[in-house]
PDB file of C-alpha atoms in Angstrom:
ATOM      1  CA  ARG A   1      94.502 123.949  88.340  1.00 73.00           C
ATOM      2  CA  GLY A   2      90.910 123.574  89.625  1.00 81.00           C
ATOM      3  CA  ILE A   3      90.413 120.128  88.008  1.00 86.00           C
ATOM      4  CA  PHE A   4      93.717 118.806  89.354  1.00 90.00           C
ATOM      5  CA  GLU A   5      92.584 120.055  92.841  1.00 86.00           C
ATOM      6  CA  THR A   6      89.176 118.607  92.518  1.00 86.00           C
ATOM      7  CA  LEU A   7      90.354 115.131  91.357  1.00 90.00           C
ATOM      8  CA  ALA A   8      92.930 115.206  94.233  1.00 90.00           C
ATOM      9  CA  ARG A   9      90.293 115.842  96.742  1.00 89.00           C
ATOM     10  CA  GLY A  10      88.130 113.060  95.213  1.00 90.00           C
ATOM     11  CA  LEU A  11      91.130 110.602  95.211  1.00 91.00           C
ATOM     12  CA  THR A  12      92.031 111.283  98.848  1.00 89.00           C
ATOM     13  CA  SER A  13      88.999 109.209 100.045  1.00 88.00           C
ATOM     14  CA  GLU A  14      89.253 106.648  97.202  1.00 86.00           C
ATOM     15  CA  ALA A  15      88.501 103.178  98.587  1.00 90.00           C
ATOM     16  CA  ASP A  16      90.102 101.266  95.583  1.00 91.00           C
ATOM     17  CA  LEU A  17      93.779 101.943  96.368  1.00 93.00           C
ATOM     18  CA  ASP A  18      95.202 100.436  93.119  1.00 93.00           C
ATOM     19  CA  PHE A  19      92.851 102.792  91.065  1.00 95.00           C
ATOM     20  CA  ALA A  20      93.777 105.863  93.252  1.00 95.00           C
ATOM     21  CA  SER A  21      97.528 104.894  92.633  1.00 95.00           C
ATOM     22  CA  GLN A  22      97.162 104.614  88.879  1.00 96.00           C
ATOM     23  CA  MET A  23      95.115 107.809  88.674  1.00 95.00           C
ATOM     24  CA  VAL A  24      97.711 109.689  90.711  1.00 96.00           C
ATOM     25  CA  GLN A  25     100.278 108.356  88.515  1.00 96.00           C
ATOM     26  CA  ALA A  26      98.435 109.451  85.424  1.00 96.00           C
ATOM     27  CA  LEU A  27      97.858 112.883  87.039  1.00 96.00           C
ATOM     28  CA  ASN A  28     101.357 113.348  87.994  1.00 96.00           C
ATOM     29  CA  VAL A  29     102.493 112.733  84.406  1.00 95.00           C
ATOM     30  CA  LEU A  30     100.186 115.368  83.242  1.00 94.00           C
ATOM     31  CA  VAL A  31     101.344 117.921  85.839  1.00 94.00           C
ATOM     32  CA  LEU A  32     104.849 117.250  85.041  1.00 94.00           C
ATOM     33  CA  THR A  33     104.787 117.194  81.229  1.00 93.00           C
ATOM     34  CA  SER A  34     101.686 118.735  79.592  1.00 93.00           C
ATOM     35  CA  ALA A  35     101.636 122.165  78.161  1.00 91.00           C
ATOM     36  CA  GLU A  36      97.984 122.567  79.730  1.00 91.00           C
ATOM     37  CA  ALA A  37      99.551 122.228  83.086  1.00 92.00           C
ATOM     38  CA  LEU A  38     102.291 124.738  82.681  1.00 92.00           C
ATOM     39  CA  ALA A  39     100.692 127.172  85.099  1.00 92.00           C
ATOM     40  CA  LEU A  40     100.082 124.416  87.757  1.00 92.00           C
ATOM     41  CA  ARG A  41     103.672 123.362  87.402  1.00 92.00           C
ATOM     42  CA  SER A  42     104.960 126.872  87.664  1.00 91.00           C
ATOM     43  CA  LEU A  43     103.017 127.238  90.898  1.00 92.00           C
ATOM     44  CA  LEU A  44     104.492 124.093  92.345  1.00 92.00           C
ATOM     45  CA  ARG A  45     107.970 125.143  91.168  1.00 90.00           C
ATOM     46  CA  LYS A  46     107.757 128.110  93.335  1.00 87.00           C
ATOM     47  CA  GLY A  47     108.017 125.885  96.246  1.00 81.00           C
ATOM     48  CA  VAL A  48     106.491 125.117  99.503  1.00 83.00           C
ATOM     49  CA  GLY A  49     108.190 128.467 100.770  1.00 83.00           C
ATOM     50  CA  THR A  50     105.401 130.513  99.082  1.00 87.00           C
ATOM     51  CA  ALA A  51     101.806 130.681 100.200  1.00 90.00           C
ATOM     52  CA  GLU A  52     100.360 129.763  96.872  1.00 90.00           C
ATOM     53  CA  GLY A  53     102.916 127.016  96.273  1.00 89.00           C
ATOM     54  CA  ALA A  54     102.280 125.623  99.894  1.00 91.00           C
ATOM     55  CA  ALA A  55      98.555 125.722  99.496  1.00 91.00           C
ATOM     56  CA  LEU A  56      98.822 123.784  96.122  1.00 92.00           C
ATOM     57  CA  PHE A  57     101.207 121.286  97.670  1.00 93.00           C
ATOM     58  CA  ARG A  58      98.928 120.774 100.687  1.00 93.00           C
ATOM     59  CA  THR A  59      95.832 120.130  98.439  1.00 93.00           C
ATOM     60  CA  LEU A  60      97.649 117.570  96.130  1.00 95.00           C
ATOM     61  CA  TYR A  61      99.645 115.930  98.954  1.00 96.00           C
ATOM     62  CA  PRO A  62      96.965 113.520 100.362  1.00 95.00           C
ATOM     63  CA  ALA A  63      95.980 112.204  96.880  1.00 96.00           C
ATOM     64  CA  TRP A  64      99.597 111.818  95.693  1.00 96.00           C
ATOM     65  CA  CYS A  65     100.296 109.706  98.971  1.00 95.00           C
ATOM     66  CA  HIS A  66      98.482 106.880  96.972  1.00 95.00           C
ATOM     67  CA  ASN A  67     101.694 106.503  94.659  1.00 96.00           C
ATOM     68  CA  PRO A  68     105.013 106.965  96.371  1.00 95.00           C
ATOM     69  CA  ALA A  69     107.036 107.660  93.234  1.00 96.00           C
ATOM     70  CA  SER A  70     104.633 110.505  92.237  1.00 97.00           C
ATOM     71  CA  LEU A  71     104.761 111.844  95.581  1.00 97.00           C
ATOM     72  CA  LEU A  72     108.414 111.998  95.395  1.00 97.00           C
ATOM     73  CA  SER A  73     108.548 113.818  92.146  1.00 97.00           C
ATOM     74  CA  MET A  74     106.041 116.360  93.338  1.00 96.00           C
ATOM     75  CA  CYS A  75     108.252 116.965  96.429  1.00 97.00           C
ATOM     76  CA  LEU A  76     111.273 117.625  94.149  1.00 97.00           C
ATOM     77  CA  VAL A  77     109.436 120.015  91.897  1.00 95.00           C
ATOM     78  CA  ALA A  78     108.111 121.993  94.911  1.00 95.00           C
ATOM     79  CA  GLN A  79     111.629 121.951  96.378  1.00 95.00           C
ATOM     80  CA  ALA A  80     110.395 120.143  99.547  1.00 95.00           C
ATOM     81  CA  TYR A  81     113.836 118.532  99.512  1.00 96.00           C
ATOM     82  CA  GLU A  82     113.827 117.443 103.278  1.00 96.00           C
ATOM     83  CA  HIS A  83     110.547 115.733 102.798  1.00 97.00           C
ATOM     84  CA  ALA A  84     111.855 114.011  99.617  1.00 97.00           C
ATOM     85  CA  ALA A  85     114.872 112.712 101.568  1.00 97.00           C
ATOM     86  CA  GLU A  86     112.743 111.449 104.239  1.00 97.00           C
ATOM     87  CA  LEU A  87     110.291 109.610 101.644  1.00 97.00           C
ATOM     88  CA  VAL A  88     113.230 108.001 100.085  1.00 97.00           C
ATOM     89  CA  MET A  89     114.418 106.523 103.314  1.00 95.00           C
ATOM     90  CA  GLN A  90     110.853 105.235 104.034  1.00 95.00           C
ATOM     91  CA  PHE A  91     110.993 103.454 100.585  1.00 93.00           C
ATOM     92  CA  ALA A  92     113.202 100.920 102.315  1.00 86.00           C
ATOM     93  CA  SER A  93     110.212  99.725 104.193  1.00 89.00           C
ATOM     94  CA  LEU A  94     108.136  99.179 101.114  1.00 86.00           C
ATOM     95  CA  GLU A  95     108.240  96.264  98.929  1.00 87.00           C
ATOM     96  CA  ILE A  96     110.375  97.423  95.866  1.00 89.00           C
ATOM     97  CA  THR A  97     108.310  96.058  92.898  1.00 91.00           C
ATOM     98  CA  LEU A  98     109.146  96.290  89.221  1.00 93.00           C
ATOM     99  CA  PRO A  99     106.406  98.866  88.559  1.00 92.00           C
ATOM    100  CA  PHE A 100     107.827 101.059  91.381  1.00 93.00           C
ATOM    101  CA  LEU A 101     111.423 100.811  89.937  1.00 94.00           C
ATOM    102  CA  LEU A 102     110.009 101.645  86.461  1.00 95.00           C
ATOM    103  CA  GLN A 103     108.340 104.833  87.929  1.00 95.00           C
ATOM    104  CA  ILE A 104     111.603 105.759  89.582  1.00 96.00           C
ATOM    105  CA  ASP A 105     113.464 105.257  86.322  1.00 96.00           C
ATOM    106  CA  LYS A 106     111.055 107.489  84.638  1.00 95.00           C
ATOM    107  CA  LEU A 107     111.599 110.038  87.413  1.00 96.00           C
ATOM    108  CA  VAL A 108     115.322 110.072  86.866  1.00 97.00           C
ATOM    109  CA  GLN A 109     114.656 110.654  83.196  1.00 95.00           C
ATOM    110  CA  LEU A 110     112.387 113.607  84.081  1.00 95.00           C
ATOM    111  CA  VAL A 111     115.169 114.892  86.244  1.00 95.00           C
ATOM    112  CA  GLU A 112     117.308 115.346  83.215  1.00 95.00           C
ATOM    113  CA  SER A 113     114.461 117.151  81.487  1.00 94.00           C
ATOM    114  CA  PRO A 114     113.807 120.895  81.493  1.00 92.00           C
ATOM    115  CA  ILE A 115     110.968 120.474  84.012  1.00 92.00           C
ATOM    116  CA  PHE A 116     113.652 119.851  86.594  1.00 95.00           C
ATOM    117  CA  THR A 117     116.169 122.535  85.637  1.00 94.00           C
ATOM    118  CA  HIS A 118     115.744 124.351  88.867  1.00 94.00           C
ATOM    119  CA  VAL A 119     116.389 120.995  90.837  1.00 95.00           C
ATOM    120  CA  ARG A 120     119.579 120.475  88.872  1.00 95.00           C
ATOM    121  CA  LEU A 121     120.693 123.845  89.435  1.00 95.00           C
ATOM    122  CA  HIS A 122     120.239 123.517  93.202  1.00 95.00           C
ATOM    123  CA  LEU A 123     122.805 120.800  92.988  1.00 94.00           C
ATOM    124  CA  LEU A 124     125.468 123.516  92.254  1.00 90.00           C
ATOM    125  CA  GLU A 125     124.746 124.562  95.952  1.00 89.00           C
ATOM    126  CA  PRO A 126     124.929 121.629  98.110  1.00 88.00           C
ATOM    127  CA  GLU A 127     125.423 123.591 101.119  1.00 88.00           C
ATOM    128  CA  GLN A 128     122.092 125.176 100.764  1.00 91.00           C
ATOM    129  CA  HIS A 129     120.359 122.035  99.585  1.00 93.00           C
ATOM    130  CA  PRO A 130     121.896 119.102 101.355  1.00 93.00           C
ATOM    131  CA  HIS A 131     118.394 117.170 101.523  1.00 96.00           C
ATOM    132  CA  LEU A 132     118.279 117.294  97.710  1.00 96.00           C
ATOM    133  CA  LEU A 133     121.710 115.438  97.731  1.00 94.00           C
ATOM    134  CA  ARG A 134     120.545 113.002 100.219  1.00 95.00           C
ATOM    135  CA  ALA A 135     117.144 112.313  98.322  1.00 97.00           C
ATOM    136  CA  LEU A 136     118.847 111.713  94.871  1.00 97.00           C
ATOM    137  CA  GLY A 137     121.555 109.703  96.639  1.00 95.00           C
ATOM    138  CA  GLY A 138     118.902 107.603  98.183  1.00 95.00           C
ATOM    139  CA  ILE A 139     117.200 107.183  94.835  1.00 96.00           C
ATOM    140  CA  LEU A 140     120.651 106.052  93.471  1.00 96.00           C
ATOM    141  CA  MET A 141     120.815 103.348  96.168  1.00 94.00           C
ATOM    142  CA  LEU A 142     117.287 102.054  95.410  1.00 93.00           C
ATOM    143  CA  LEU A 143     118.022 101.598  91.570  1.00 94.00           C
ATOM    144  CA  PRO A 144     119.660  98.530  90.280  1.00 93.00           C
ATOM    145  CA  GLN A 145     122.606  99.228  87.992  1.00 93.00           C
ATOM    146  CA  SER A 146     120.786 100.297  84.873  1.00 94.00           C
ATOM    147  CA  PRO A 147     120.877 103.223  82.559  1.00 95.00           C
ATOM    148  CA  ALA A 148     118.811 105.273  85.069  1.00 95.00           C
ATOM    149  CA  PHE A 149     121.495 104.349  87.842  1.00 95.00           C
ATOM    150  CA  HIS A 150     124.256 105.596  85.630  1.00 96.00           C
ATOM    151  CA  THR A 151     122.495 108.714  84.365  1.00 96.00           C
ATOM    152  CA  LEU A 152     121.834 109.649  88.203  1.00 96.00           C
ATOM    153  CA  GLN A 153     125.391 108.626  89.164  1.00 95.00           C
ATOM    154  CA  ALA A 154     126.786 110.921  86.496  1.00 94.00           C
ATOM    155  CA  ARG A 155     124.489 113.787  87.500  1.00 94.00           C
ATOM    156  CA  LEU A 156     125.685 113.391  91.186  1.00 94.00           C
ATOM    157  CA  ALA A 157     129.162 113.196  90.145  1.00 91.00           C
ATOM    158  CA  ALA A 158     128.902 116.683  88.778  1.00 87.00           C
ATOM    159  CA  VAL A 159     128.152 118.193  92.237  1.00 86.00           C
ATOM    160  CA  PRO A 160     130.789 120.662  93.241  1.00 79.00           C
ATOM    161  CA  GLU A 161     133.117 118.706  95.555  1.00 75.00           C
ATOM    162  CA  LEU A 162     133.997 121.760  97.568  1.00 61.00           C
ATOM    163  CA  GLY A 163     130.414 122.169  98.547  1.00 56.00           C
ATOM    164  CA  ILE A 164     130.143 118.387  99.569  1.00 61.00           C
ATOM    165  CA  PHE A 165     133.400 118.740 101.505  1.00 56.00           C
ATOM    166  CA  ARG A 166     132.027 121.653 103.518  1.00 60.00           C
ATOM    167  CA  LEU A 167     128.793 119.707 104.218  1.00 59.00           C
ATOM    168  CA  GLN A 168     130.988 117.017 105.665  1.00 57.00           C
ATOM    169  CA  LEU A 169     132.823 119.314 107.872  1.00 54.00           C
ATOM    170  CA  GLU A 170     129.563 120.633 109.541  1.00 57.00           C
TER     171      GLU A 170
END
């Protein structure tokens, strides 16, 4: 945990924005996938609703802002769904580049992995997690029709319709 926090603090003030973006992308992959980062990932997974999870989120957040796709993935892991939905809407003002789309494609693949099981299970409760639906729906709209698009579309089609209907009535 300490090394990630130290690197994040250092990257916050990095003048070379391309370097900072690439470093955050690499750190994000490590946080999400490496066995060595399991404790850190578990802490993030507790969400921003816990003191420890929120403190870690606040520490990593400024550095993760250097890479929008990495920031979005951290928001999803940390269950900051409302912020994730806001970020996706802000992506419309960015230049959507091929590298960005490739990162979003990888994020969709990760959503289907065990790392994001808690996120997928939250889709069973759309009334409690409407911002998660909005964030994933926004990602779907950003993607060109591709395997990632169809994977995410199928995942969202599995959301219980009764919960979505209740959301529409509110």
